[in-house]
Amino acid sequence: MSTPTPGTSITVFLNGRPIQTVEGRTILQVAREHGVHIPTLCFHEGLAPYGACRLCMVEIVRGQSRQLVASCTHPCVDGLVVLTDTPAVQRSRRITAELLLATARHVPAIRELAAQLGAGEPRFTLPEDACILCGLCVRACAEIVGVRAISLVNRGAEKRVSPPFRIASNDCIRCGTCVLVCPTGALTLADIAGPPTTRHRSESQYEAPACQLCGQAWNDLPTGTGRSQQAVQAQTGSGAR
Amino acid sequence: MTRLASAPDLAALREMLTARHEPGRPSIAICGGTGCRAKGSEEVAGAFAEKLARLGLSAQVTLSSTGCHGFCERGPVVVLRPQGVFYQSVRVGDVPEIVSETLLANRLVERLLYTDPVSGRRVAFEHDVPFYRRQHRVVLDLNGLIDPTSILDYVARGGYAALARALCELTPEQVIAEVTAAGLRGRGGAGFPTGQKWRLCREASGHPKYIVCNADEGDPGAYMDRSLMEGNPHRVLEGMIIGAYAIGASRGFVYIRNEYPLAVRHVAHAIEQARAYGLLGDDILGTGFGFSIEVRLGGGAFVCGEETALMASIEGRPGEPRPRPPFPAQSGLWGKPTNINNVETWANVPLIVTRGAAWFKGLGSEASGGTKIFSLVGKVNNTGLVEVPIGTPLGEIIFDIGGGIRGGKALKAAQLGVPSGGCIPSEHLNVPVDYDTLKSLGAIMGSGGLVVCDEDTCMVDLARFFLRFTQEESCGKCLPCRIGTRAMLETLERICTGRGREGDIEYLEELGGEIKRSALCGLGQTAPNPVLTSIRYFRSEYEAHIRDRRCPAGVCEALVRAPCQNACPAEMDVPGYVSLVGEGRFEEALALMLETNPFPSVCGRVCNHPCEAKCRRAQLDEPVAIRQLKRFVAGQGLRRPIASAPGRDGPRVAIIGAGPAGLTCAFFLARLGYRPTVFEKLPVAGGMLAVGIPEYRLPKAVLREEIEHIAALGVEIRTNTPIGDGIRPADLLQEGYRALFVATGAHQSRRLAIPGEGLRGVVPATDLLRAVSLGEPLPAVAGARVAVIGGGNAAVDAARTALRLGAREVTLLYRRSRADMPALPEEIEAALAEGVVIQELASPVAIIGGNGIVHGIECQRMRPGPFDRTGRRQPVPDPEVRFTLATDLVIAAIGQAPDLSPLLTDLGVERRPDGTIEADADGRTSVPGVFAGGDAVTGPATVIEAIAAGRRAAIAIHRYLQGDGASLWEPVRPAPAAFDPEAEPVPYGRCRAEELPAVERCRGFAEVEASLGAEAAQREARRCLRCDFRDRG
Amino acid sequence: MSGPIGVFICSCGGRLSPPLNVEALANEVARWSGVAVVRRLTYGCSPDGLAAIRNAIASMDLERVLVAGCTPRTLAPRLRAACREAGLDGNLFHMVDIREGCAWVHGSDTYAASEKALDIIRAGIAAVCARQPYVPTSADVVPRALVIGGGLAGLTAALALAEAGVPVTLVERQACLGGGAGEKVAARATAVRDCEHIEVLTRHEVTAVTGGIGRYAVRLAVRSKGGPALVREVGAIIVATGACSTPVQEAQLDGGAPAAANRLSPQPDAGVIAYLLRLRQDADGFFVAERRRLRPENVAETGIYVCGAAHGTATPREAELEALSVAYRALRHLRAGRVISQAPVASVTPERCTGCGTCVTHCPAAAITLHPGEALLGVARVDALRCQACGGCAAACPAGAIDLYRASSPELFAAIEAVLASGTASKEPRILVLGCEWSGHAAAELAGARRLPYPPQTRLIAIPCSARVSAMLLLWAFHCGADGVLVAACPPGECHHGQGNRRALERVSTLQQQLRGAGFDPRRLRLEWLSPDDAQGFVARVRDFTDLVCALGPAPLRAGLPSEASLVLASEGV
């Protein structure tokens, strides 16, 4: 664990092939540049690595010991030995894909990925939810678009993509970048024309039946008053939570 | 308040403080830790202050509120010095007495003293309390001694001397070298070497550097960090300042969870004080080194104890972990090199600097120095904070400090590093508790939470409990942790509610392993540990839940109708018949018993009643006398012939052995319409019941009557008919017997394997008991001095029989301590009452004799040694002490084995290495059509287990012959007894049956215990709490 | 003419092939005149790719850079930043999309896809070559704040700012502070009076606001008296004028007592404040909070904030919270010290401006003002920091005097011509889609990301808002050989720039009528509403339109045929 010096020229061994690169690059970057396919869901070239989907696990070898690491975040150091397709890697990806299927089983992209990785029918299921919480939309909104209209709220099983306080966000500019980067198509944009009271972020908001994530109740209101608000809607399950 | 401008200033201050100190000045220290406060210690302190003021003693007596003493269970704790008198559970009302008796008159207040649960003795002084005596308190040393809100108290006891030494005498590199040499490893759980961590941070480029004290102690039940911060916050700060100096950091943070208000207050106060004294801030002690510390409050997310999540939280971002590398030492808070250590780690640092690395390393094990504080909780007698050198065996912590298991139950496992550590079963009690050993066992040290589980703990349920915690605390960022742990949890929920499936265990193992390998942070990587280790060590318990829909520990509600019924190997409907007895419906009660057990009279006398051990009434007073009730009902002469089975011309089944297993199997086969034939080698039926259990416990007439009821059902019993050389078992199958049940028992006594065993006067217990039962010739017992070797029921039976045969004296030699004797406690009590002498911790090494006759027996004195696989102390010889016991007759009762050769050789049934038959729970052997059960399969076991095996085998034989879907007999189901959910439990205690006085008993073989009367039985039955009504009530 | 241009074609780690052969594309592009260098990149976004671009700029003195790869929506900022690092004007970097816009939607048709990719690259080169270097606008922020209104919200905001060390001027129309009264308010009023950082001007009102973002000069006068006016220069203005309640008699219910209710309405002078500060008002007259920040780098923070009941009913607690939140935003703005707009904004060519004021009425951001007296009628000027860069002014200006950077008429004309160039030799019909970046173009990109195929005859050009569509642009497209033109705009009520889509609809309808009049089938021009996430809808409509255009056959103007459309052009006076 010596402190790496980014920029130093180093050699790493990718599936036995010596590759010249510079220190500080992630394994995934190097692998991609050399045509080695590693599946990922939460990685995007334009965004900082996040390391959440755990599909990009690869094995690194240190002497006798082998360890699974997330290739999207693990930096290369000189002499690093990386194996991207060992039985351990395949097993890990297969289980992860099975877990993905447990929730996003009707998403074509996930089905395809699971089939490629050899995952069978999930032995455990959750309520169908296309959102896999890869965080791409949230990070794209913050890092690319420069607004923070949506964020990840709650924790654990309750974690969701949501505008702040689950109220249609004033910050959303309806640019659609979140929708564009979503790997599962879980996001859509909903036009929400709300009554004027929706503006305030205060206690009284939480009880308003309509100011939930999807704002379904407002869709019946006339639009085009010049006051339409936009919000990102994670179309997951029942919508209004 | 003076700012200390240099190290000599500090030394001068200390000198002044010590000079002011009067040795022998009376002081009263009241624990002000959170635990004791919750129990009212502040009120107690107020009462003391008031009382002292009223007596005008305020100036003469020091009254102080100290930090946690660690023995929180016994709080509020009060210690009177200089004597060191230790009072526990002190209430306000006790204060005047303590002052008038102990403070003024130097007398003890007995009732407030601690009582040792093992010896039952009262202990007066703090250092004599076993809980403290076996600890090694170096980090917690000042907790309970100093006032945590006074920096002067700390300085007077040598506080900040380490800082002065580090700043003035050592270079930062030397400090790091010292910490490295001491072998200090992170106390927060992962155990990374602290010195190495510091060096990496020191060498990292980037400025400024930060250090963090991780005080986000979130592990359930663990509170050592809280206790340190509450009781001695300056030591933590001192460690941090030394660390900052070594690393070159200028700013530090203490990240405390907001649920620790007192710790927050004390730490914040300590920071203020340290700053006022010039121990924090610019130019500390005039050395030019500057460092400041801020308190940051955590919002209570468990995951924020993970260092990267913690840093995110300090920076004001959501507390989500991020992948490492980069490690905090490279890129931590705000991208700068950051060093994070746990509270306990920081508190160790001043000790290393003052006392030296060699001292510190000497405390611990080879790989890691120092001590570790554990928070000992669970089913152990003494709970609290325990500091022991790293490498102390687990058993010592649990038994010597923890005082053993509550209620005399057996230890099942210890859960370390809750919630994400692993369990360690009782067979590993000897392992030294250190980072590497625990890892090899699948557990982790964690932050030091240690939960002790007794036999009543269901390991599946426990794993589910911990997993639910980690699952709920998962931040949800990475998929394996968010969804994977949920999948595991739901699988466990299914198993615990009786919906387990084949393959679930394998799924849990596979998934758990992958989560460990692929989760993003420590929370996810360790979350599966409780499940994986409990599968590793208690797989059979999982299998019982899944395959048998049974929770052996009687915990999982969906699988347990009532704990007593769950505990019964034969699954007798205990609440059913007990409640019927309560209503006086004795005949129905008997019929209900016969559904599962054809020997109610026998079991009413000799059953080891596991049902009573689990009876929930014991939590109020004593268990319901279930065995007595059974005996009463069976003795009422109400037994009617069972309604005829569907025809009596079914297939023939051969049963070898007329013991409880064989006869039970025959009974149920007959009820299913088969024609069983029982072949018995001995002249009587009943097996061990007939020839192993003495008449005074089980009258032969009673046994005979129950066997006659079985025979009346159409069971043919052929005594004096050995199977083997004469009638070969294979012949039986050819003679038209469609299946074979082998239940030949374990009648062969194990050999002592010591010199002199061949002498005349050395008799196996089984031989003696059989001879008495069958009226065969006996060795000369009358007037003899008899030594019985062994500690089981057979040994006690033999000893009591010998007394009745007129032995002059009977001594029972047992190599372990009396508490470990496997015989029933009431039997041991009875034997003692009758005059049997028990020599515990005595192991025979040779039988001495002359002319071929026994004269005596030479014994080796033993003492309790390390823990063995069963969780008991293994006896080890005390080489100094040997003694010889003069004796005329030696009865060996050290165990029995089945004698199967040549019975089964031609059947080709597989055997285990110990000679027992390889068979599954339903009695299926390796040969189709051949079933086995009872002691021949299990080795010597209980009557009720044999009965249960016989019944299961009958059903298995029926299924074997009729197919899996075959229906069973029409069961008797009496209408349930009334139950009033609103009624309070009846207030009276357990009924006792009459017993013959000990003097009378020894005169002959008359039955010792009498039956209950009808009125007493009904009264006793109504004590039942009706746990079976849990769902409906 | 522009200097050397470098073209970088990213193969996205091989994910463009099939159908695109990046090497062949590069070889073809290298033959084009004006292209100084063509480089292929494996991953343009990777550190290696960025380094290659930087190195090429430095070593070959490139003046313009075109990257052809994935959608610019996600990676253009990163690539632009790399160009800036190498010393290139970020505005002379341009990115075109041959992945979502071509390779991923025409999977089976290698030939058509390659042809389309070359068209896209050609259009990109044409567009970036038509651009001139750009000087961003910036202004210093005066570190002083004005709070209008001395009620709970105003007092709270003023105190919060003062506590952070910002000098504050608090203006109140009434004689005393306190607005709606109450104990808390009184305490706060005292605190404000005692605060040395706050200048309290009671009985004063705002009479004029001049200056611009960063430095507003506010005239404050004693109410309803002439008197000497005070002028305060401030960087931030917080409007907390509150509301006033007027009793409303409600209809009597059956058997119930007549219910008297108070209805809240805006302060009587709300309209004046709105006019002075260019705030928008809703139907009731409440101020409308600024909601659409668009891309933050595009639009500078105005430094004008509204809080409390001034924009609708608010409980005291809400007003207080909002005041704090607004104060924080103001503080951040004031502390920044300087506002810079990197955005491509509109600019006026004064010599051509006739001072007709059309642009002023078309601007949704009130960024254009007319300065009389400088020419015949006056000259329009654009406040660069307020401009939202929708281009509505450029489309509307009858004199061609105002144009939008990065979507200027020369740039769009060049791009349209280039993107349709290959069509002259092709028998396939050519469909031009002018997609609003916020909706139609976003939907097209999403169709690409989801790999939903649509006919390869389509050519896409992104425009900042459908308001940018002018009759000239549409006719130019037909002139350059388009057989059909589809304008994809935000659905009604969803335009990011107010009424842009409505104006586009008006222009398209008018032109359709004129086309019909000139004998040109007006069905060749169509406007569709599209949501940015409606990828399926985009595909369906493009298919439908393509089918129609195929059925109609080649447009009369194609291949230089003299035809009806030239008559139309002539009739328009072009």
Coordinates of C-alpha atoms in Angstrom, one line a residue, chain B residues 545-670:
Chain B
H545 CA -35.4 -26.6 10.7
I546 CA -35.6 -27.4 7.0
R547 CA -36.1 -31.1 6.8
D548 CA -37.8 -31.9 10.1
R549 CA -39.5 -28.5 10.5
R550 CA -38.1 -28.6 14.0
C551 CA -36.3 -26.0 16.0
P552 CA -34.2 -28.0 18.4
A553 CA -33.7 -25.1 20.8
G554 CA -37.4 -24.4 20.9
V555 CA -37.1 -20.8 19.8
C556 CA -38.6 -20.4 16.4
E557 CA -42.2 -19.8 17.1
A558 CA -43.7 -21.1 14.0
L559 CA -42.0 -24.5 14.5
V560 CA -42.5 -24.8 18.2
R561 CA -46.0 -25.5 19.6
A562 CA -44.7 -25.5 23.1
P563 CA -41.1 -25.7 24.4
C564 CA -41.8 -28.9 26.4
Q565 CA -43.3 -30.7 23.5
N566 CA -40.4 -29.5 21.3
A567 CA -37.9 -30.7 23.8
C568 CA -39.4 -34.2 24.0
P569 CA -37.6 -36.6 21.6
A570 CA -40.8 -38.5 21.2
E571 CA -42.7 -35.2 20.6
M572 CA -45.3 -36.1 23.3
D573 CA -48.2 -33.7 23.4
V574 CA -47.2 -32.4 26.9
P575 CA -49.4 -29.4 27.1
G576 CA -52.3 -31.6 25.9
Y577 CA -52.1 -34.2 28.6
V578 CA -51.0 -31.9 31.3
S579 CA -54.1 -29.7 30.7
L580 CA -56.3 -32.8 30.5
V581 CA -55.0 -33.9 33.9
G582 CA -55.8 -30.4 35.2
E583 CA -59.4 -31.0 34.2
G584 CA -59.5 -34.5 35.7
R585 CA -59.8 -36.1 32.3
F586 CA -57.2 -38.8 33.2
E587 CA -58.4 -41.4 30.8
E588 CA -58.2 -39.1 27.8
A589 CA -54.8 -37.9 29.0
L590 CA -53.5 -41.5 29.0
A591 CA -54.9 -42.1 25.6
L592 CA -53.1 -39.0 24.3
M593 CA -49.8 -40.2 25.8
L594 CA -50.1 -43.5 24.1
E595 CA -50.2 -41.8 20.7
T596 CA -46.5 -41.3 21.0
N597 CA -45.3 -43.4 23.8
P598 CA -46.4 -46.9 24.9
F599 CA -44.4 -46.6 28.2
P600 CA -46.0 -43.9 30.2
S601 CA -45.5 -45.7 33.5
V602 CA -41.9 -46.3 32.8
C603 CA -41.2 -42.8 31.6
G604 CA -43.2 -41.5 34.5
R605 CA -40.5 -43.0 36.7
V606 CA -37.2 -42.9 34.9
C607 CA -37.4 -40.4 32.1
N608 CA -34.7 -37.7 32.2
H609 CA -37.6 -35.2 31.3
P610 CA -35.9 -32.8 28.9
C611 CA -39.4 -31.2 28.8
E612 CA -39.1 -29.9 32.3
A613 CA -35.7 -28.3 31.5
K614 CA -37.5 -26.1 28.9
C615 CA -40.6 -25.5 30.9
R616 CA -41.3 -21.8 30.8
R617 CA -42.9 -22.0 34.3
A618 CA -39.3 -22.2 35.5
Q619 CA -39.0 -18.5 34.7
L620 CA -41.6 -17.8 37.4
D621 CA -40.7 -20.4 40.0
E622 CA -40.1 -24.1 39.1
P623 CA -41.0 -26.2 36.1
V624 CA -44.2 -28.2 36.1
A625 CA -43.6 -31.7 37.4
I626 CA -44.4 -33.3 34.0
R627 CA -42.8 -36.6 34.7
Q628 CA -44.8 -37.0 38.0
L629 CA -48.0 -36.2 36.2
K630 CA -47.3 -38.8 33.6
R631 CA -46.6 -41.4 36.3
F632 CA -49.8 -40.4 38.1
V633 CA -52.0 -40.8 35.0
A634 CA -50.4 -44.1 34.0
G635 CA -50.8 -45.5 37.5
Q636 CA -54.6 -45.0 37.6
G637 CA -55.3 -48.4 36.0
L638 CA -57.2 -46.8 33.2
R639 CA -55.4 -48.4 30.3
R640 CA -57.9 -49.9 27.9
P641 CA -57.0 -52.1 24.9
I642 CA -56.4 -49.9 21.9
A643 CA -59.1 -50.1 19.4
S644 CA -58.4 -52.9 17.0
A645 CA -56.0 -52.1 14.2
P646 CA -57.2 -52.5 10.6
G647 CA -57.1 -56.3 10.5
R648 CA -54.3 -58.3 12.1
D649 CA -53.0 -60.0 9.1
G650 CA -50.6 -57.5 7.7
P651 CA -47.0 -58.3 6.7
R652 CA -44.7 -59.7 9.3
V653 CA -41.8 -57.7 10.6
A654 CA -38.9 -59.0 12.7
I655 CA -37.6 -56.9 15.6
I656 CA -34.4 -57.9 17.2
G657 CA -34.2 -56.7 20.8
A658 CA -37.0 -56.2 23.3
G659 CA -35.8 -53.0 24.8
P660 CA -37.8 -49.8 24.7
A661 CA -36.9 -49.1 21.0
G662 CA -37.9 -52.5 19.8
L663 CA -41.1 -52.8 21.8
T664 CA -42.2 -49.3 20.8
C665 CA -41.6 -50.1 17.2
A666 CA -43.6 -53.3 17.6
F667 CA -46.4 -51.4 19.3
F668 CA -46.8 -48.9 16.5
L669 CA -46.3 -51.5 13.8
A670 CA -49.1 -53.5 15.4

